[in-house]
Amino acid sequence: MTENQEKIYTDWEIYEILHPAVKEWFMSKFGKFSVPQKYAVMDIHQRQNVLISSPTGSGKTLAAFLSILNELIKLADKNELEDKVYCIYISPLKALDNDIEKNLNEPLKEIEKISGKKFNIRIAVRTGDTSQTKRTEMLKKTPHILITTPETLAIVLCAPKFRDKLKDVKYIVVDEIHSLAENKRGVHLTVTLERLQNLAGRWTRIGLSATVAPLEKIAEFMAGYEKGKPRDCKIVDVNFLKQMEIKVVCPVENIMESSPEELSNATYSLLHRLIQEHKTTLIFTNTRSGTESVIFHLKKKFKNFYNDNIMAHHSSLSKELRLNAEDKLKEGKLKVVVSSTSLELGIDIGYIDLVVLISSPKSVARALQRIGRSGHRLHEKSKGIIIVINRDDLVECAVILKNAVEGRIDEIDIPQNCLDVLSQQIFGMAIEDDWDIDNAYDLIKRSYCYKNLSKDDFMGVMSYLAGEYSSLEERYVYGKIWINYEKNLFGRRGKLARVLYATNIGTIPDESFVLVKLATENKVIGKIDEDFLERLKSKDIFVLGGKIYRFEYTRGTIAYVNNCAGPPTIPSWFSEQLPLSFGLALEIRKFRSLMEEKFKTSDKNLTIKFITDYLYVDFNAANSVYEYFKEQYLYAKIPHTSRLLIEFYTGYGNKKFVIFHSLFGKRVNDALSRAIAYIISKTERKDIGISISDNGFYLSAEGKIKALQAFENLNAENLGKILIKAIDRTEVLTRRFRHCAGRSLMILRQYKGVRKSVGKQQFSSKILLNFVKELNENFPILKEARREVIEDFMDVKNTAKVLAWIDEGKIRIEYINTTIPSPFAFNLIAQGYMDVLKYEERIEFIRRMHKAILEIIKAKEKSEENYD
């Protein structure tokens, strides 16, 4: 079972267990142990599983390694150090691996200098980038500490010669475990660790995590299960250690009264001032395009200041450019780095004294993690400023600030029962040895991610791998294992099994851009990334290069479109946006409820005082929030914890919009909107336009839409089945099926040294998808692709929760008719309906709607005065 570590050891107690040279080194270097070290070092020494959660710069990496280094030095001192791997360090990033190698070798050299003798403790990095020469060298001189990635660990488990070196592993350290837990890389790792335990016997598991919740769930994820119960694990939670100074700042006094030019100038002037006041600033923007935009504007407005002292860092840049930015940061040669999300993890980037977040980070955990990159020294404050540029952002970020200050963190989602990853792991196990089927099933269920795996799903995957769907051979999908049902055994099939496994392993899919062609002329007009393609369904309208197109269909890596008059139904930047967490969305709904109560019972001064006290914001921010909510309250109704507001609005050209004020986050709104649109399209036989945001979604069509009736036909019980039907012929399912087919080795990315292009993979997967739908609706990889779409990409679990609340009467549905969208709908309408306009023009459009609303409210108040 998991439990919080309550005992804090004294410096003297820890020094007692250390080798004299290690003790002398630590005393001269640090003197005292940090709080994570006082909690964790002794437990690791006593071989207990430990999860350490503490901020960057608090000494958690040394807390993990001190006992391990101490143990190896003691063995070396007695000439008992054997030629085998004692410790495996796993991180999600190769860059982290190189940092750790350096950070372990330096202390070892210093300790050897103190002791006056060589301990010959070997440390080596093995990843996909490691040369064959170095791999061969590791067999001759085995590293005592192996630094690797989740994927490489799975490969070496199947490499017969190196596998022997892992038979007596004593420690596993998993760094940045929170970033692995929320995706399939983490799912894959949990099974690999169980396979390693099967080989090496019980060993000590050490997890290192940033701020995340609930830690109990991460501890279970790391430690795994034994006989249906979580293994013992101590949780060291010292996130209180590092103080944070966080502010939410608006660059102008009144967002709605500022022109786009004023807002832009004020934003970049504020950014420039903050950069000037600090040594090194790290700016997060949420999107790759946002990163490039910030750098462009800073250089344009302050050309004499920014030249070689500013750089970008995001996933679309080459590895060389990213490494160059990291190196220059470490060397103190940069004044500012602008990143999308790629610098969130703990790569050593030197000293940062300010983190700026442009717009909402969408979760408390992400805000704390980003801001925690500043003030790297132990007792320094982490300093963060969140700059908001619209009123929805202001409310969202103010609630993030409140939750961060009060220590309430959003819950992490860990994928469950992923059948594609399971296929890959079963194949890996078959390569290791022949297995008893029941023993293999028991091993898989020791993983937190498969603790509830049904025997039917397990055997379904076994059946696919054994080639029992013989017609798949017509599509070049062959059996990879043999099964003997009489003896209850399975094993590998084919001489190339190990090579196929090693060259196709992993969970990160190959990605590429998709060419866009005019269907009528077969002419290339540009390209879009696959994330964006995933959002498109036939007849969706979007902007590319300033022109409007209607999406028709895809073939391979080409999307075919036709010219269109618009308006767009999908914003061009939509795929890059981070989703608001469900927990944070509920906190904002709660704040909305409190605000409605204040409008009923308090005057303006008391309400503003409540906002400043409740959200920890200054007067200007509180006043902006007050005005925003007051306008919604007077013009329409405030949607909140117990009210889901549906707004009927008629736009330009008599186009009908049904706006759902469903503040549940984008993933829930995606599920709700698709399910309702599917019901309408089936009953009314019409195409429905959809635009979604974290705060809600709208459905649009020519003529009346019976959205309320469709919504009433949706409930927690039928949601899953309707969503499966709704996504059946969409790009999102096609793309996710390709990813799942790659992970499950239905499609081989590499065969006999030849790499299959993404285009060929897409072509193969489309044929396969149609084939398996005909073959068996419950084919495991098709089932997994559907699960991934509705559970991981969308959020069917919390969507069902919302529908249950409606059925139980905890949320009531109310509706209004408007001639101008209500203030809470401004951004949603502007985002989808006006995508053809530039960003500045969208702001101007919102301002015009805002002025019209104020006129209506004024007229309403005047008529009420006359009536009185």
Short mmCIF file of N, CA and C in Angstrom, two decimals, residues 21-82:
data_model
loop_
_atom_site.label_atom_id
_atom_site.label_comp_id
_atom_site.label_asym_id
_atom_site.label_seq_id
_atom_site.Cartn_x
_atom_site.Cartn_y
_atom_site.Cartn_z
N ALA A 21 34.27 8.46 2.71
CA ALA A 21 34.59 9.38 1.60
C ALA A 21 33.34 10.11 1.11
N VAL A 22 32.21 9.39 1.08
CA VAL A 22 30.94 10.00 0.65
C VAL A 22 30.52 11.05 1.68
N LYS A 23 30.68 10.70 2.95
CA LYS A 23 30.35 11.61 4.05
C LYS A 23 31.17 12.90 3.96
N GLU A 24 32.48 12.75 3.76
CA GLU A 24 33.36 13.92 3.69
C GLU A 24 33.02 14.79 2.47
N TRP A 25 32.74 14.12 1.35
CA TRP A 25 32.36 14.85 0.12
C TRP A 25 31.09 15.66 0.34
N PHE A 26 30.07 15.01 0.92
CA PHE A 26 28.78 15.69 1.10
C PHE A 26 28.91 16.87 2.07
N MET A 27 29.67 16.65 3.16
CA MET A 27 29.84 17.72 4.15
C MET A 27 30.54 18.93 3.56
N SER A 28 31.56 18.67 2.73
CA SER A 28 32.31 19.79 2.13
C SER A 28 31.49 20.49 1.05
N LYS A 29 30.62 19.73 0.39
CA LYS A 29 29.86 20.27 -0.75
C LYS A 29 28.57 20.96 -0.31
N PHE A 30 27.83 20.32 0.61
CA PHE A 30 26.50 20.81 0.98
C PHE A 30 26.36 21.11 2.48
N GLY A 31 27.02 20.33 3.31
CA GLY A 31 26.91 20.52 4.76
C GLY A 31 25.67 19.87 5.33
N LYS A 32 24.51 20.39 4.94
CA LYS A 32 23.24 19.86 5.45
C LYS A 32 22.44 19.22 4.33
N PHE A 33 21.59 18.28 4.74
CA PHE A 33 20.71 17.61 3.77
C PHE A 33 19.46 18.45 3.54
N SER A 34 18.97 18.46 2.29
CA SER A 34 17.73 19.17 1.98
C SER A 34 16.55 18.34 2.49
N VAL A 35 15.38 18.94 2.53
CA VAL A 35 14.20 18.25 3.09
C VAL A 35 13.88 16.96 2.34
N PRO A 36 13.85 16.93 1.00
CA PRO A 36 13.59 15.64 0.32
C PRO A 36 14.59 14.57 0.71
N GLN A 37 15.86 14.98 0.89
CA GLN A 37 16.91 14.02 1.25
C GLN A 37 16.70 13.49 2.67
N LYS A 38 16.27 14.35 3.59
CA LYS A 38 16.02 13.91 4.97
C LYS A 38 14.87 12.91 5.04
N TYR A 39 13.92 13.04 4.12
CA TYR A 39 12.80 12.10 4.10
C TYR A 39 13.13 10.80 3.36
N ALA A 40 13.92 10.89 2.26
CA ALA A 40 14.00 9.77 1.33
C ALA A 40 15.26 8.90 1.41
N VAL A 41 16.40 9.49 1.75
CA VAL A 41 17.68 8.75 1.65
C VAL A 41 17.67 7.47 2.48
N MET A 42 17.16 7.54 3.71
CA MET A 42 17.17 6.37 4.59
C MET A 42 16.23 5.27 4.08
N ASP A 43 15.08 5.67 3.54
CA ASP A 43 14.14 4.68 3.00
C ASP A 43 14.75 3.93 1.82
N ILE A 44 15.45 4.66 0.97
CA ILE A 44 16.10 4.02 -0.19
C ILE A 44 17.22 3.10 0.30
N HIS A 45 17.95 3.56 1.31
CA HIS A 45 19.00 2.74 1.93
C HIS A 45 18.43 1.43 2.47
N GLN A 46 17.20 1.52 2.99
CA GLN A 46 16.53 0.34 3.55
C GLN A 46 15.74 -0.44 2.49
N ARG A 47 15.96 -0.09 1.22
CA ARG A 47 15.37 -0.80 0.07
C ARG A 47 13.84 -0.71 0.02
N GLN A 48 13.31 0.45 0.35
CA GLN A 48 11.86 0.65 0.24
C GLN A 48 11.56 1.44 -1.03
N ASN A 49 10.41 1.14 -1.66
CA ASN A 49 9.97 1.92 -2.82
C ASN A 49 9.60 3.33 -2.37
N VAL A 50 10.08 4.33 -3.12
CA VAL A 50 9.86 5.72 -2.72
C VAL A 50 9.48 6.57 -3.93
N LEU A 51 8.46 7.41 -3.76
CA LEU A 51 8.12 8.42 -4.75
C LEU A 51 8.42 9.78 -4.14
N ILE A 52 9.31 10.54 -4.79
CA ILE A 52 9.69 11.86 -4.27
C ILE A 52 9.08 12.94 -5.15
N SER A 53 8.22 13.76 -4.56
CA SER A 53 7.63 14.88 -5.29
C SER A 53 8.10 16.17 -4.64
N SER A 54 8.92 16.93 -5.39
CA SER A 54 9.40 18.21 -4.87
C SER A 54 9.83 19.07 -6.04
N PRO A 55 9.96 20.39 -5.83
CA PRO A 55 10.26 21.30 -6.95
C PRO A 55 11.67 21.13 -7.50
N THR A 56 11.88 21.68 -8.71
CA THR A 56 13.21 21.74 -9.31
C THR A 56 14.17 22.46 -8.37
N GLY A 57 15.37 21.90 -8.23
CA GLY A 57 16.37 22.56 -7.41
C GLY A 57 16.30 22.24 -5.93
N SER A 58 15.46 21.26 -5.55
CA SER A 58 15.31 20.94 -4.13
C SER A 58 16.14 19.73 -3.71
N GLY A 59 16.91 19.17 -4.66
CA GLY A 59 17.81 18.07 -4.32
C GLY A 59 17.20 16.69 -4.41
N LYS A 60 16.11 16.54 -5.20
CA LYS A 60 15.47 15.22 -5.23
C LYS A 60 16.27 14.19 -6.02
N THR A 61 17.02 14.64 -7.06
CA THR A 61 17.83 13.68 -7.83
C THR A 61 18.94 13.10 -6.95
N LEU A 62 19.58 13.95 -6.17
CA LEU A 62 20.62 13.47 -5.26
C LEU A 62 20.00 12.62 -4.14
N ALA A 63 18.77 12.96 -3.74
CA ALA A 63 18.06 12.14 -2.74
C ALA A 63 17.90 10.71 -3.26
N ALA A 64 17.62 10.60 -4.57
CA ALA A 64 17.45 9.28 -5.18
C ALA A 64 18.77 8.53 -5.28
N PHE A 65 19.86 9.24 -5.63
CA PHE A 65 21.12 8.57 -5.96
C PHE A 65 22.11 8.43 -4.81
N LEU A 66 21.94 9.19 -3.74
CA LEU A 66 22.97 9.17 -2.69
C LEU A 66 23.16 7.78 -2.10
N SER A 67 22.05 7.12 -1.75
CA SER A 67 22.16 5.76 -1.18
C SER A 67 22.72 4.77 -2.20
N ILE A 68 22.36 4.97 -3.47
CA ILE A 68 22.82 4.05 -4.51
C ILE A 68 24.34 4.20 -4.71
N LEU A 69 24.81 5.44 -4.85
CA LEU A 69 26.25 5.69 -4.99
C LEU A 69 27.01 5.18 -3.76
N ASN A 70 26.43 5.43 -2.60
CA ASN A 70 27.04 4.99 -1.34
C ASN A 70 27.22 3.47 -1.32
N GLU A 71 26.17 2.77 -1.75
CA GLU A 71 26.19 1.30 -1.78
C GLU A 71 27.28 0.79 -2.74
N LEU A 72 27.35 1.41 -3.94
CA LEU A 72 28.33 0.98 -4.95
C LEU A 72 29.76 1.27 -4.49
N ILE A 73 29.97 2.41 -3.83
CA ILE A 73 31.31 2.76 -3.32
C ILE A 73 31.74 1.80 -2.22
N LYS A 74 30.79 1.42 -1.36
CA LYS A 74 31.12 0.43 -0.31
C LYS A 74 31.55 -0.90 -0.92
N LEU A 75 30.81 -1.34 -1.95
CA LEU A 75 31.16 -2.60 -2.63
C LEU A 75 32.52 -2.50 -3.30
N ALA A 76 32.76 -1.35 -3.99
CA ALA A 76 34.04 -1.16 -4.68
C ALA A 76 35.20 -1.14 -3.69
N ASP A 77 34.97 -0.53 -2.54
CA ASP A 77 36.00 -0.42 -1.52
C ASP A 77 36.41 -1.80 -0.99
N LYS A 78 35.44 -2.73 -1.00
CA LYS A 78 35.71 -4.11 -0.53
C LYS A 78 36.05 -5.04 -1.69
N ASN A 79 36.23 -4.47 -2.90
CA ASN A 79 36.51 -5.26 -4.11
C ASN A 79 35.40 -6.27 -4.41
N GLU A 80 34.17 -5.91 -4.08
CA GLU A 80 33.03 -6.80 -4.31
C GLU A 80 32.11 -6.31 -5.43
N LEU A 81 32.53 -5.27 -6.14
CA LEU A 81 31.72 -4.71 -7.23
C LEU A 81 31.80 -5.64 -8.45
N GLU A 82 30.66 -6.17 -8.85
CA GLU A 82 30.63 -7.16 -9.95
C GLU A 82 30.38 -6.49 -11.30
#
